[in-house]
């Protein structure tokens, strides 16, 4: 399944992943920046018979794993990028139970109230969309008691500390024509995320920080993990 995107502006992800090795078969779900340590699929709970959405699915590797290995009834891979949506469909369109949606995540969620049991983001839409728009939309789409799980940078990749208020920073990227450009990214302190979750209808279940010293030649990166539950009757 594919929906028509309502995302506006140039596709700032056109060049990202263009030189990747293509389809992957991950052996487990990772949440950390370097995709190598920390907790795995247990953060999502038992997905049997559940409807799940990945917010900012990128090339679809994690969504394909959730659909194929975790036995969710349906996995909806949402991405606003034309290029990423096209890549994910090319890699994984044949995976049973996996649907691809080309749309702005907040708009899609707002249009599908009480349709999801679980939503998750791995350095995805919650990094690159205003959480004051996306979190209330996720609360609309999740059934009461539904689960939201996401990972995000605990600090800027330069090592600079996260923001102590809900504000984005401009980070460098390439425009579709190859020229330099910027995109917004929300790198927030854990206490800011906790307050945002509470303000938009979620109870924090748990949170953690995964510290990775970095592989050879890679800088240390800390990942913040959050698991929250939509207020209301526990569905899971």
CSV table of C-alpha atoms in Angstrom, one decimal:
chain,number,residue,atom,x,y,z
A,1,UNK,CA,0.0,0.0,0.0
A,2,UNK,CA,1.2,3.5,-0.8
A,3,UNK,CA,-0.4,6.8,0.1
A,4,UNK,CA,0.2,10.2,-1.5
A,5,UNK,CA,2.6,12.4,0.4
A,6,UNK,CA,1.6,15.7,1.8
A,7,UNK,CA,5.1,16.5,2.7
A,8,UNK,CA,6.3,19.9,1.3
A,9,UNK,CA,9.6,21.3,0.2
A,10,UNK,CA,12.7,19.7,-1.4
A,11,UNK,CA,13.5,16.1,-0.5
A,12,UNK,CA,16.5,16.5,1.8
A,13,UNK,CA,17.0,12.8,2.0
A,14,UNK,CA,17.5,12.2,-1.7
A,15,UNK,CA,21.2,11.6,-1.4
A,16,UNK,CA,21.1,9.8,2.0
A,17,UNK,CA,21.6,6.1,1.6
A,18,UNK,CA,21.9,6.3,-2.2
A,19,UNK,CA,25.2,4.4,-2.0
A,20,UNK,CA,24.0,1.9,0.6
A,21,UNK,CA,24.4,-1.8,0.0
A,22,UNK,CA,20.7,-2.2,-0.5
A,23,UNK,CA,18.5,-4.8,1.2
A,24,UNK,CA,19.7,-6.1,4.6
A,25,UNK,CA,18.7,-9.0,6.8
A,26,UNK,CA,19.4,-7.7,10.3
A,27,UNK,CA,19.7,-10.4,13.0
A,28,UNK,CA,18.0,-8.2,15.6
A,29,UNK,CA,16.5,-4.8,16.2
A,30,UNK,CA,19.0,-2.1,17.3
A,31,UNK,CA,18.1,1.3,18.8
A,32,UNK,CA,21.6,2.8,19.3
A,33,UNK,CA,23.4,5.1,16.9
A,34,UNK,CA,26.0,2.6,15.6
A,35,UNK,CA,23.4,-0.2,15.5
A,36,UNK,CA,25.5,-2.7,17.6
A,37,UNK,CA,24.8,-2.6,21.4
A,38,UNK,CA,21.9,-2.1,23.8
A,39,UNK,CA,18.4,-3.5,24.1
A,40,UNK,CA,16.5,-5.0,21.2
A,41,UNK,CA,13.0,-5.9,20.2
A,42,UNK,CA,11.9,-6.5,23.8
A,43,UNK,CA,11.2,-2.8,24.1
A,44,UNK,CA,8.3,-3.2,21.7
A,45,UNK,CA,6.7,-6.0,23.7
A,46,UNK,CA,4.7,-8.9,22.1
A,47,UNK,CA,3.6,-7.8,18.7
A,48,UNK,CA,1.6,-10.8,17.8
A,49,UNK,CA,-1.7,-9.6,16.1
A,50,UNK,CA,-0.7,-6.0,16.7
A,51,UNK,CA,-0.7,-3.1,14.3
A,52,UNK,CA,2.6,-1.2,14.3
A,53,UNK,CA,3.9,1.9,12.6
A,54,UNK,CA,7.5,3.1,12.1
A,55,UNK,CA,7.7,6.9,12.1
A,56,UNK,CA,10.4,7.8,9.6
A,57,UNK,CA,11.2,4.4,8.3
A,58,UNK,CA,14.0,5.4,5.9
A,59,UNK,CA,15.1,2.5,3.7
A,60,UNK,CA,12.8,0.1,5.6
A,61,UNK,CA,15.4,-2.3,7.2
A,62,UNK,CA,13.9,-2.2,10.7
A,63,UNK,CA,10.3,-2.2,9.5
A,64,UNK,CA,11.0,-5.3,7.4
A,65,UNK,CA,12.6,-7.0,10.5
A,66,UNK,CA,9.6,-6.2,12.6
A,67,UNK,CA,7.2,-7.5,10.0
A,68,UNK,CA,9.1,-10.7,9.2
A,69,UNK,CA,10.5,-11.7,12.6
A,70,UNK,CA,8.3,-10.2,15.2
A,71,UNK,CA,5.0,-11.4,13.7
A,72,UNK,CA,3.1,-8.2,13.9
A,73,UNK,CA,-0.2,-8.4,12.0
A,74,UNK,CA,0.6,-5.2,10.1
A,75,UNK,CA,3.6,-2.9,10.0
A,76,UNK,CA,3.2,0.5,8.4
A,77,UNK,CA,6.5,2.1,7.3
A,78,UNK,CA,5.9,5.9,7.1
A,79,UNK,CA,8.4,8.2,5.4
A,80,UNK,CA,8.0,11.7,3.9
A,81,UNK,CA,11.0,11.3,1.6
A,82,UNK,CA,10.3,10.3,-2.0
A,83,UNK,CA,13.8,8.8,-2.3
A,84,UNK,CA,13.6,6.8,1.0
A,85,UNK,CA,10.1,5.6,0.3
A,86,UNK,CA,11.2,4.4,-3.2
A,87,UNK,CA,14.2,2.6,-1.7
A,88,UNK,CA,12.2,0.8,1.0
A,89,UNK,CA,9.6,-0.4,-1.5
A,90,UNK,CA,12.3,-1.6,-3.8
A,91,UNK,CA,14.0,-3.6,-1.1
A,92,UNK,CA,11.1,-5.0,0.9
A,93,UNK,CA,7.8,-4.7,-1.0
A,94,UNK,CA,7.4,-8.5,-1.0
A,95,UNK,CA,7.5,-8.8,2.8
A,96,UNK,CA,4.1,-10.0,4.0
A,97,UNK,CA,2.3,-7.6,6.3
A,98,UNK,CA,4.5,-4.6,5.5
A,99,UNK,CA,2.9,-1.5,4.0
A,100,UNK,CA,4.7,1.6,2.8
A,101,UNK,CA,3.2,5.0,3.3
A,102,UNK,CA,4.7,8.1,1.6
A,103,UNK,CA,3.4,10.9,3.8
A,104,UNK,CA,4.2,13.3,6.6
A,105,UNK,CA,4.1,11.2,9.8
A,106,UNK,CA,2.1,13.6,11.9
A,107,UNK,CA,-0.5,14.1,9.2
A,108,UNK,CA,-0.9,10.4,8.6
A,109,UNK,CA,-1.2,9.7,12.4
A,110,UNK,CA,-3.8,12.5,12.8
A,111,UNK,CA,-5.9,11.0,10.0
A,112,UNK,CA,-5.9,7.5,11.6
A,113,UNK,CA,-7.2,7.8,15.1
A,114,UNK,CA,-7.0,4.8,17.4
A,115,UNK,CA,-5.6,2.6,14.6
A,116,UNK,CA,-2.2,1.6,16.2
A,117,UNK,CA,-1.1,-0.6,19.1
A,118,UNK,CA,2.6,0.4,18.8
A,119,UNK,CA,4.5,3.2,17.2
A,120,UNK,CA,8.3,3.5,17.1
A,121,UNK,CA,11.1,5.7,15.8
A,122,UNK,CA,14.8,4.9,15.5
A,123,UNK,CA,16.5,8.3,14.8
A,124,UNK,CA,13.5,8.9,12.6
A,125,UNK,CA,10.6,11.3,12.5
A,126,UNK,CA,10.9,12.2,16.2
A,127,UNK,CA,14.4,13.6,15.4
A,128,UNK,CA,13.3,15.6,12.4
A,129,UNK,CA,9.8,16.8,13.2
A,130,UNK,CA,8.6,19.2,15.8
A,131,UNK,CA,7.7,16.9,18.8
A,132,UNK,CA,5.0,19.3,19.8
A,133,UNK,CA,3.2,18.4,16.6
A,134,UNK,CA,4.3,14.7,16.2
A,135,UNK,CA,3.7,13.6,19.8
A,136,UNK,CA,0.0,14.7,20.0
A,137,UNK,CA,-0.5,13.1,16.6
A,138,UNK,CA,0.9,9.8,17.9
A,139,UNK,CA,-1.4,10.0,20.9
A,140,UNK,CA,-4.3,10.3,18.5
A,141,UNK,CA,-3.3,7.3,16.4
A,142,UNK,CA,-2.4,5.0,19.3
A,143,UNK,CA,-5.2,3.2,21.1
A,144,UNK,CA,-5.5,3.9,24.8
A,145,UNK,CA,-2.6,1.9,26.4
A,146,UNK,CA,-0.7,1.8,23.2
A,147,UNK,CA,3.1,2.0,23.3
A,148,UNK,CA,5.5,4.6,21.8
A,149,UNK,CA,9.2,3.7,21.7
A,150,UNK,CA,11.9,5.9,20.2
A,151,UNK,CA,15.6,6.5,20.2
A,152,UNK,CA,17.3,9.8,19.6
A,153,UNK,CA,20.6,11.5,20.1
A,154,UNK,CA,21.5,12.2,23.7
A,155,UNK,CA,23.9,15.0,22.5
A,156,UNK,CA,25.0,16.5,19.2
A,157,UNK,CA,27.3,14.4,17.2
A,158,UNK,CA,30.0,17.1,17.7
A,159,UNK,CA,29.8,16.3,21.4
A,160,UNK,CA,27.9,19.5,22.2
A,161,UNK,CA,25.2,19.1,24.9
A,162,UNK,CA,21.5,18.7,24.0
A,163,UNK,CA,19.0,21.5,24.2
A,164,UNK,CA,17.3,22.3,27.5
A,165,UNK,CA,14.3,23.7,25.7
A,166,UNK,CA,12.2,22.3,22.8
A,167,UNK,CA,14.0,23.9,20.0
A,168,UNK,CA,15.7,22.5,16.9
A,169,UNK,CA,19.1,23.1,15.4
A,170,UNK,CA,20.0,23.5,11.8
A,171,UNK,CA,22.3,20.7,10.7
A,172,UNK,CA,24.1,20.4,7.3
A,173,UNK,CA,22.7,18.4,4.4
A,174,UNK,CA,22.7,18.3,0.6
A,175,UNK,CA,19.9,19.7,-1.4
A,176,UNK,CA,18.5,17.5,-4.3
A,177,UNK,CA,20.7,19.4,-6.8
A,178,UNK,CA,23.8,18.6,-4.6
A,179,UNK,CA,24.3,22.1,-3.2
A,180,UNK,CA,24.8,22.6,0.5
A,181,UNK,CA,21.7,23.0,2.7
A,182,UNK,CA,20.3,22.5,6.2
A,183,UNK,CA,17.6,20.6,7.9
A,184,UNK,CA,16.2,20.8,11.4
A,185,UNK,CA,16.9,18.3,14.1
A,186,UNK,CA,15.6,18.1,17.6
A,187,UNK,CA,18.4,17.0,20.0
A,188,UNK,CA,16.8,17.4,23.5
A,189,UNK,CA,17.8,16.7,27.0
A,190,UNK,CA,16.0,13.7,28.6
A,191,UNK,CA,14.0,15.9,31.0
A,192,UNK,CA,12.7,17.9,28.0
A,193,UNK,CA,11.5,14.7,26.3
A,194,UNK,CA,9.9,13.6,29.6
A,195,UNK,CA,7.9,16.8,29.9
A,196,UNK,CA,6.8,16.7,26.3
A,197,UNK,CA,5.5,13.1,26.6
A,198,UNK,CA,3.6,14.1,29.7
A,199,UNK,CA,2.1,17.2,28.1
A,200,UNK,CA,0.9,15.3,25.1
A,201,UNK,CA,-0.9,12.3,26.7
A,202,UNK,CA,1.8,9.8,27.5
A,203,UNK,CA,3.0,8.2,30.7
A,204,UNK,CA,6.7,7.4,30.7
A,205,UNK,CA,7.3,3.7,31.3
A,206,UNK,CA,11.1,3.8,31.3
A,207,UNK,CA,14.1,5.5,29.7
A,208,UNK,CA,17.8,4.8,29.4
A,209,UNK,CA,21.0,6.1,27.8
A,210,UNK,CA,23.2,3.8,25.7
A,211,UNK,CA,26.8,5.0,25.6
A,212,UNK,CA,28.9,3.7,22.8
A,213,UNK,CA,32.7,4.6,22.8
A,214,UNK,CA,32.5,4.4,19.0
A,215,UNK,CA,34.0,1.9,16.6
A,216,UNK,CA,37.5,2.3,15.2
A,217,UNK,CA,37.6,5.8,13.7
A,218,UNK,CA,34.1,6.6,15.0
A,219,UNK,CA,33.3,9.3,17.6
A,220,UNK,CA,31.6,8.3,20.9
A,221,UNK,CA,27.8,8.7,20.7
A,222,UNK,CA,25.2,8.4,23.4
A,223,UNK,CA,21.6,7.3,22.5
A,224,UNK,CA,18.6,8.2,24.6
A,225,UNK,CA,15.8,5.6,24.7
A,226,UNK,CA,12.2,6.2,25.7
A,227,UNK,CA,9.3,3.9,26.1
A,228,UNK,CA,5.9,5.5,26.9
A,229,UNK,CA,2.3,4.5,27.1
A,230,UNK,CA,-0.7,6.4,25.7
A,231,UNK,CA,-2.9,7.3,28.7
A,232,UNK,CA,-6.0,5.2,29.1
A,233,UNK,CA,-6.9,1.5,29.4
A,234,UNK,CA,-3.9,-0.8,29.0
A,235,UNK,CA,-4.3,-2.5,25.6
A,236,UNK,CA,-1.0,-4.4,25.6
